[in-house]
PDB file of C-alpha atoms in Angstrom:
ATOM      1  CA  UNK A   1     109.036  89.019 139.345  1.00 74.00           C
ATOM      2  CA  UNK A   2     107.324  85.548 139.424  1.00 84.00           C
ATOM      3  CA  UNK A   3     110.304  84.600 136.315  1.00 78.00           C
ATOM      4  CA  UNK A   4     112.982  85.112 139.023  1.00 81.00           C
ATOM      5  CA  UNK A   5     111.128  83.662 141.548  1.00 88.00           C
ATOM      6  CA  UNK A   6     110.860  80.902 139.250  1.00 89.00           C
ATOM      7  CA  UNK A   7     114.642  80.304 138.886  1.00 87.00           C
ATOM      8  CA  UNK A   8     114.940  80.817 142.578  1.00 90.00           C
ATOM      9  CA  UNK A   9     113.017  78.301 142.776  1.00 95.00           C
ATOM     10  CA  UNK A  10     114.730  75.828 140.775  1.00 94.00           C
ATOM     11  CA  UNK A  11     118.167  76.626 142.150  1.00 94.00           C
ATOM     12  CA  UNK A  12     116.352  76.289 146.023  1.00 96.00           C
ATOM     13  CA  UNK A  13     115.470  73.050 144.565  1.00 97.00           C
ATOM     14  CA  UNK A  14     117.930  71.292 142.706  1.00 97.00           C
ATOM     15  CA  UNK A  15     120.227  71.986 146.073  1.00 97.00           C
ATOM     16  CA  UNK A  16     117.883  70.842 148.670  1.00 98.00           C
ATOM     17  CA  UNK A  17     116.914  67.311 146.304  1.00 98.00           C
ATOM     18  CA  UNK A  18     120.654  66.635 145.690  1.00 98.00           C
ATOM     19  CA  UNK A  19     121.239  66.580 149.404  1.00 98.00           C
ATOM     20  CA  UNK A  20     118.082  65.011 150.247  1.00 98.00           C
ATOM     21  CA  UNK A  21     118.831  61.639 147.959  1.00 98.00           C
ATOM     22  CA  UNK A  22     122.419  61.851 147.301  1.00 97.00           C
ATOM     23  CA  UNK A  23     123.109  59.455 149.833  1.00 97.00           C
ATOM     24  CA  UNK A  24     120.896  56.500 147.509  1.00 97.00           C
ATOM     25  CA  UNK A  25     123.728  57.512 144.864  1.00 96.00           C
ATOM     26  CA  UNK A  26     121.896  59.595 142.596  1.00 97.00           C
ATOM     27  CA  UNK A  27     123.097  62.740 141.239  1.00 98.00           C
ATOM     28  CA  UNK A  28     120.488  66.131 141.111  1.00 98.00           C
ATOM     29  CA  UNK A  29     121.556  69.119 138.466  1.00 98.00           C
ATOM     30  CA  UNK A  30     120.161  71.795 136.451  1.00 97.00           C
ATOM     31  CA  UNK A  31     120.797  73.897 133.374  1.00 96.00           C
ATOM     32  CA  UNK A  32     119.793  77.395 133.491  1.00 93.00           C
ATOM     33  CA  UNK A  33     120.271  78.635 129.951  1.00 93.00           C
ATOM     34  CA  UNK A  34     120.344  82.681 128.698  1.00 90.00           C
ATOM     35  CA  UNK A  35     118.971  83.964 125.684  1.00 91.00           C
ATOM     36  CA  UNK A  36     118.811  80.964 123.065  1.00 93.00           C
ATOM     37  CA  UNK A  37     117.763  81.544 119.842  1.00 94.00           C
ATOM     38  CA  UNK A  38     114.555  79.393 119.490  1.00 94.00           C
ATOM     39  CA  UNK A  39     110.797  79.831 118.023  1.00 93.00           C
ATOM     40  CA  UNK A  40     109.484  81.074 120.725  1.00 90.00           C
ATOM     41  CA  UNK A  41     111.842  83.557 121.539  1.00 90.00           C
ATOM     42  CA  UNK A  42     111.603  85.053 118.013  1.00 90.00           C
ATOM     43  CA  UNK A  43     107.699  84.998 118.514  1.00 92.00           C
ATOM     44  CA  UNK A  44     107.859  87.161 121.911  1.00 91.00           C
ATOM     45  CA  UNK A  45     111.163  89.260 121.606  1.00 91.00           C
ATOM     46  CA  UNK A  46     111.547  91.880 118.775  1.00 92.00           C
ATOM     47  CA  UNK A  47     115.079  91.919 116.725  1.00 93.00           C
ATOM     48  CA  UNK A  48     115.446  94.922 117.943  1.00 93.00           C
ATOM     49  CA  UNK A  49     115.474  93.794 121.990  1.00 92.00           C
ATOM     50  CA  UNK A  50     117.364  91.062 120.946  1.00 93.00           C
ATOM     51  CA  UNK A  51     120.228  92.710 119.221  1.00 93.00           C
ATOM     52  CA  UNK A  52     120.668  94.571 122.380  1.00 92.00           C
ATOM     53  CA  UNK A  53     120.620  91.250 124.628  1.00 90.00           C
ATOM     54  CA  UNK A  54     123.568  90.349 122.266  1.00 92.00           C
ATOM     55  CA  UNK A  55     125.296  93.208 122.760  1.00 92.00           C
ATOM     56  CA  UNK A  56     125.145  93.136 126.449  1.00 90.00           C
ATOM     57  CA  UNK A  57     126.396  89.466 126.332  1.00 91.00           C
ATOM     58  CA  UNK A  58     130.168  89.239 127.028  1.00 92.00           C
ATOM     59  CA  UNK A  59     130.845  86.742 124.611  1.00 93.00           C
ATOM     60  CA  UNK A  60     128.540  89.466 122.103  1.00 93.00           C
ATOM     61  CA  UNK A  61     126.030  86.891 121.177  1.00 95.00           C
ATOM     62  CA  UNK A  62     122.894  85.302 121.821  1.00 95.00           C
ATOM     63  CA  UNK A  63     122.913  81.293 121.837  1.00 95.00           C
ATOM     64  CA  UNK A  64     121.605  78.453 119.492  1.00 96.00           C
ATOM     65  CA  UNK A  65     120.301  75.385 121.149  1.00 96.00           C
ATOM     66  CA  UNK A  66     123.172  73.370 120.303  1.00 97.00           C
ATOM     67  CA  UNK A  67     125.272  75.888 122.865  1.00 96.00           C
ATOM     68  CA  UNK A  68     123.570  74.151 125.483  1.00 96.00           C
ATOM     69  CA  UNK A  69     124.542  70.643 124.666  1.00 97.00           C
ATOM     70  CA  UNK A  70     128.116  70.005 126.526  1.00 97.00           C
ATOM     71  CA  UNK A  71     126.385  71.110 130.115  1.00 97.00           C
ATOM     72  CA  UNK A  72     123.992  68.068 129.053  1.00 97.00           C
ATOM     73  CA  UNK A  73     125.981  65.856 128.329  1.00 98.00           C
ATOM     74  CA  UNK A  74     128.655  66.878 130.733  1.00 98.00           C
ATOM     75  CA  UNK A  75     126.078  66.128 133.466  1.00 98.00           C
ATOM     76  CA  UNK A  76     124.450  62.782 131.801  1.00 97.00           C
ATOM     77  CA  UNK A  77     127.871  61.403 132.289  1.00 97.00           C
ATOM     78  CA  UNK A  78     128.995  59.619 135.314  1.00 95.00           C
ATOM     79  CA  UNK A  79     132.701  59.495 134.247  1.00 96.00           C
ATOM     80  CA  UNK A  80     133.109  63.489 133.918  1.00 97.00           C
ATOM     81  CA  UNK A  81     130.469  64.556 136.226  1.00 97.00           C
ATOM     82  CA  UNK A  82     130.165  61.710 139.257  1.00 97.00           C
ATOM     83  CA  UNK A  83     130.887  64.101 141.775  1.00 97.00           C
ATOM     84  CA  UNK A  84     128.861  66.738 140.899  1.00 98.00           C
ATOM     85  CA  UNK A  85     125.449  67.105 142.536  1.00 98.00           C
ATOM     86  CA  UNK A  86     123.584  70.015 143.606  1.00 97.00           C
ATOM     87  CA  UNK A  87     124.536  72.570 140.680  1.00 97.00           C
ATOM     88  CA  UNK A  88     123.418  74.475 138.441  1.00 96.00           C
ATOM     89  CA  UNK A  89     125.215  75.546 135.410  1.00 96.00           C
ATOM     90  CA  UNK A  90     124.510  78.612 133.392  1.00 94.00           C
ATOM     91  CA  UNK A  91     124.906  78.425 129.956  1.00 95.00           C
ATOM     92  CA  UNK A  92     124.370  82.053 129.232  1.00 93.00           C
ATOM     93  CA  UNK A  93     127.644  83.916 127.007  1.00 93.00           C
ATOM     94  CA  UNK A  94     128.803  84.671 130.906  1.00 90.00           C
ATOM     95  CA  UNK A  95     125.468  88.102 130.669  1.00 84.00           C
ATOM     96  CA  UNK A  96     124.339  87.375 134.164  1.00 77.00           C
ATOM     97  CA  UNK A  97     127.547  86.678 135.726  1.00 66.00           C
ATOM     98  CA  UNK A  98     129.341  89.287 138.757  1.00 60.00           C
ATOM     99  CA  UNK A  99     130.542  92.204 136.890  1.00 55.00           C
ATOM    100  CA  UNK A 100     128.553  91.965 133.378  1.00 53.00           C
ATOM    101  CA  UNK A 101     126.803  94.900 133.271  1.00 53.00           C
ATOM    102  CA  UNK A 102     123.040  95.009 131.672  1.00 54.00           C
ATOM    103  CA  UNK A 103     122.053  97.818 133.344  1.00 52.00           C
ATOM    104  CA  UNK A 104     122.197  99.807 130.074  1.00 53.00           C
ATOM    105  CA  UNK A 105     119.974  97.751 128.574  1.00 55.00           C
ATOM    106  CA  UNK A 106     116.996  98.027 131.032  1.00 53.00           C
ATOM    107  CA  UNK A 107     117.742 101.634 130.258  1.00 52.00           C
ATOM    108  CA  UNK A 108     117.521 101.478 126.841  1.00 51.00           C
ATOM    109  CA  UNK A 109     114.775  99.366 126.873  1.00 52.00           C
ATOM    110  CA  UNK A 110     112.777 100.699 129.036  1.00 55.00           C
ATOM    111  CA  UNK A 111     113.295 104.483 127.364  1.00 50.00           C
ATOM    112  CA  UNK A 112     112.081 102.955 124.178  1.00 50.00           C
ATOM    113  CA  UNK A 113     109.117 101.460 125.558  1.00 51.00           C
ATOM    114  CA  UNK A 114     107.845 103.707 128.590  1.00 50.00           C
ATOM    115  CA  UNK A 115     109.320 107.176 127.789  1.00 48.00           C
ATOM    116  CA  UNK A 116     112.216 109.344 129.757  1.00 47.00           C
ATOM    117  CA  UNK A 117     110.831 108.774 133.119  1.00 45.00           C
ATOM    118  CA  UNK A 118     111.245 104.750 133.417  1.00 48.00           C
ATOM    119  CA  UNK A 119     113.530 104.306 136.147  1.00 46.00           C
ATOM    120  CA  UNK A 120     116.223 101.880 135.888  1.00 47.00           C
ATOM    121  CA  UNK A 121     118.536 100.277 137.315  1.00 49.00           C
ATOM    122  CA  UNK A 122     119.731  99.793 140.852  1.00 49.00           C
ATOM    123  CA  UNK A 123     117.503  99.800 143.675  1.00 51.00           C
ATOM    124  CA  UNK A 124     119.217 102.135 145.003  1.00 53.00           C
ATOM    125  CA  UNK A 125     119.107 104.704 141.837  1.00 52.00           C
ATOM    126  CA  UNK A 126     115.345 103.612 141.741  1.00 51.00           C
ATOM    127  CA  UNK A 127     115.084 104.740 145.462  1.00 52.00           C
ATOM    128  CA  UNK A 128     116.537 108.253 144.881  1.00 52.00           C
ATOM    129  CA  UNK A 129     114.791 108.932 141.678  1.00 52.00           C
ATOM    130  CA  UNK A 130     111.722 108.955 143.543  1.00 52.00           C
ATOM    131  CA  UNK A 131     112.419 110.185 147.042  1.00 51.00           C
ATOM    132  CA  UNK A 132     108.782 109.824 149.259  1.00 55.00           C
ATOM    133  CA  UNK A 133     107.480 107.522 148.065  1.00 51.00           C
ATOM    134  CA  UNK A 134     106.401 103.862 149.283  1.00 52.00           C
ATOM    135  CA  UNK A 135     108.119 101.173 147.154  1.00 51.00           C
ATOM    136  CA  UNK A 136     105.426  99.279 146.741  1.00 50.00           C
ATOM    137  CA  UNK A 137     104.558 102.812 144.926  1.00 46.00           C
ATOM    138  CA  UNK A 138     107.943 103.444 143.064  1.00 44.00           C
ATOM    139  CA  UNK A 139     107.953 102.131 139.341  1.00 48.00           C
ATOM    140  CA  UNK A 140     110.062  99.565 138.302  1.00 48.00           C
ATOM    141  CA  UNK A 141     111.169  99.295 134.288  1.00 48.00           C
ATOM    142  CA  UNK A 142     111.403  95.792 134.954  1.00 49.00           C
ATOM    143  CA  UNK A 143     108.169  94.605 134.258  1.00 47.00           C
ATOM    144  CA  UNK A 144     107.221  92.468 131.494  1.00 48.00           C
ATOM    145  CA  UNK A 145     106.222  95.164 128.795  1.00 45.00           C
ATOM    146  CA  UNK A 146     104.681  94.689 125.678  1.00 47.00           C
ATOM    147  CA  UNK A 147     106.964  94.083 122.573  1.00 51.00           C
ATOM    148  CA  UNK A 148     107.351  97.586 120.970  1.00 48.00           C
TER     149      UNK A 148
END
């Protein structure tokens, strides 16, 4: 929960600067990468977790830094991006976009970690599964759980 508030934040943010000083000329942006392949991703994410982000990724891979590159330098230049202020660009094999669909892996992930009864997916499946009770009450899969 406090990760996506996080990148709520920085979205919130990189809007409300670019209109606060875009009228001295300068230009606010932001990359929001997915999964890259980096150190500390292969410290805190099993192979196993990450073969399944792959396979939930449209384009059917996870990233290496160097995927992330054009959006910087696409920003860092005034002659292809002078107009653009206020963005944020997600450089993520398109696995968060309308219509990808992770869902199965919070499922999977979540039966590998926390047994049969982890409920995931929609609010609203998480809602029925546990009619009665308060939400504050109802168990959410998405947690951060420890690597199996």
């Amino acid at each position: 929960m406090l990760y996506a508030g996080s990148k709520g934040f920085v979205s919130t943010f990189t809007r409300g600067l670019a209109k606060d000083v875009a009228r001295d000329g300068i230009r606010v942006n932001a990359v929001a990468p997915g999964i890259i392949e980096t150190d500390l991703q292969d410290r805190y994410t099993s192979r196993a977790v990450l073969e399944q982000l792959a396979a939930a990724t449209p384009l059917g891979r996870n990233a290496p830094p160097e995927d992330c590159v054009g959006a910087y330098l696409f920003l860092a230049s005034a002659r292809m991006s002078g107009f653009v202020t206020g963005q944020v660009i997600e450089v993520n094999g398109g696995l968060l976009m309308p219509g990808a669909e992770i869902r199965g892996f919070w499922r999977a992930r979540c039966r590998a970690r926390s047994g049969p009864d982890c409920r995931a997916g929609s609010r609203r499946a998480r809602l029925r599964a546990a009619p009665g009770r308060s939400p504050a009450r109802r168990r959410s899969c998405r947690r951060r759980l420890p690597a199996p």
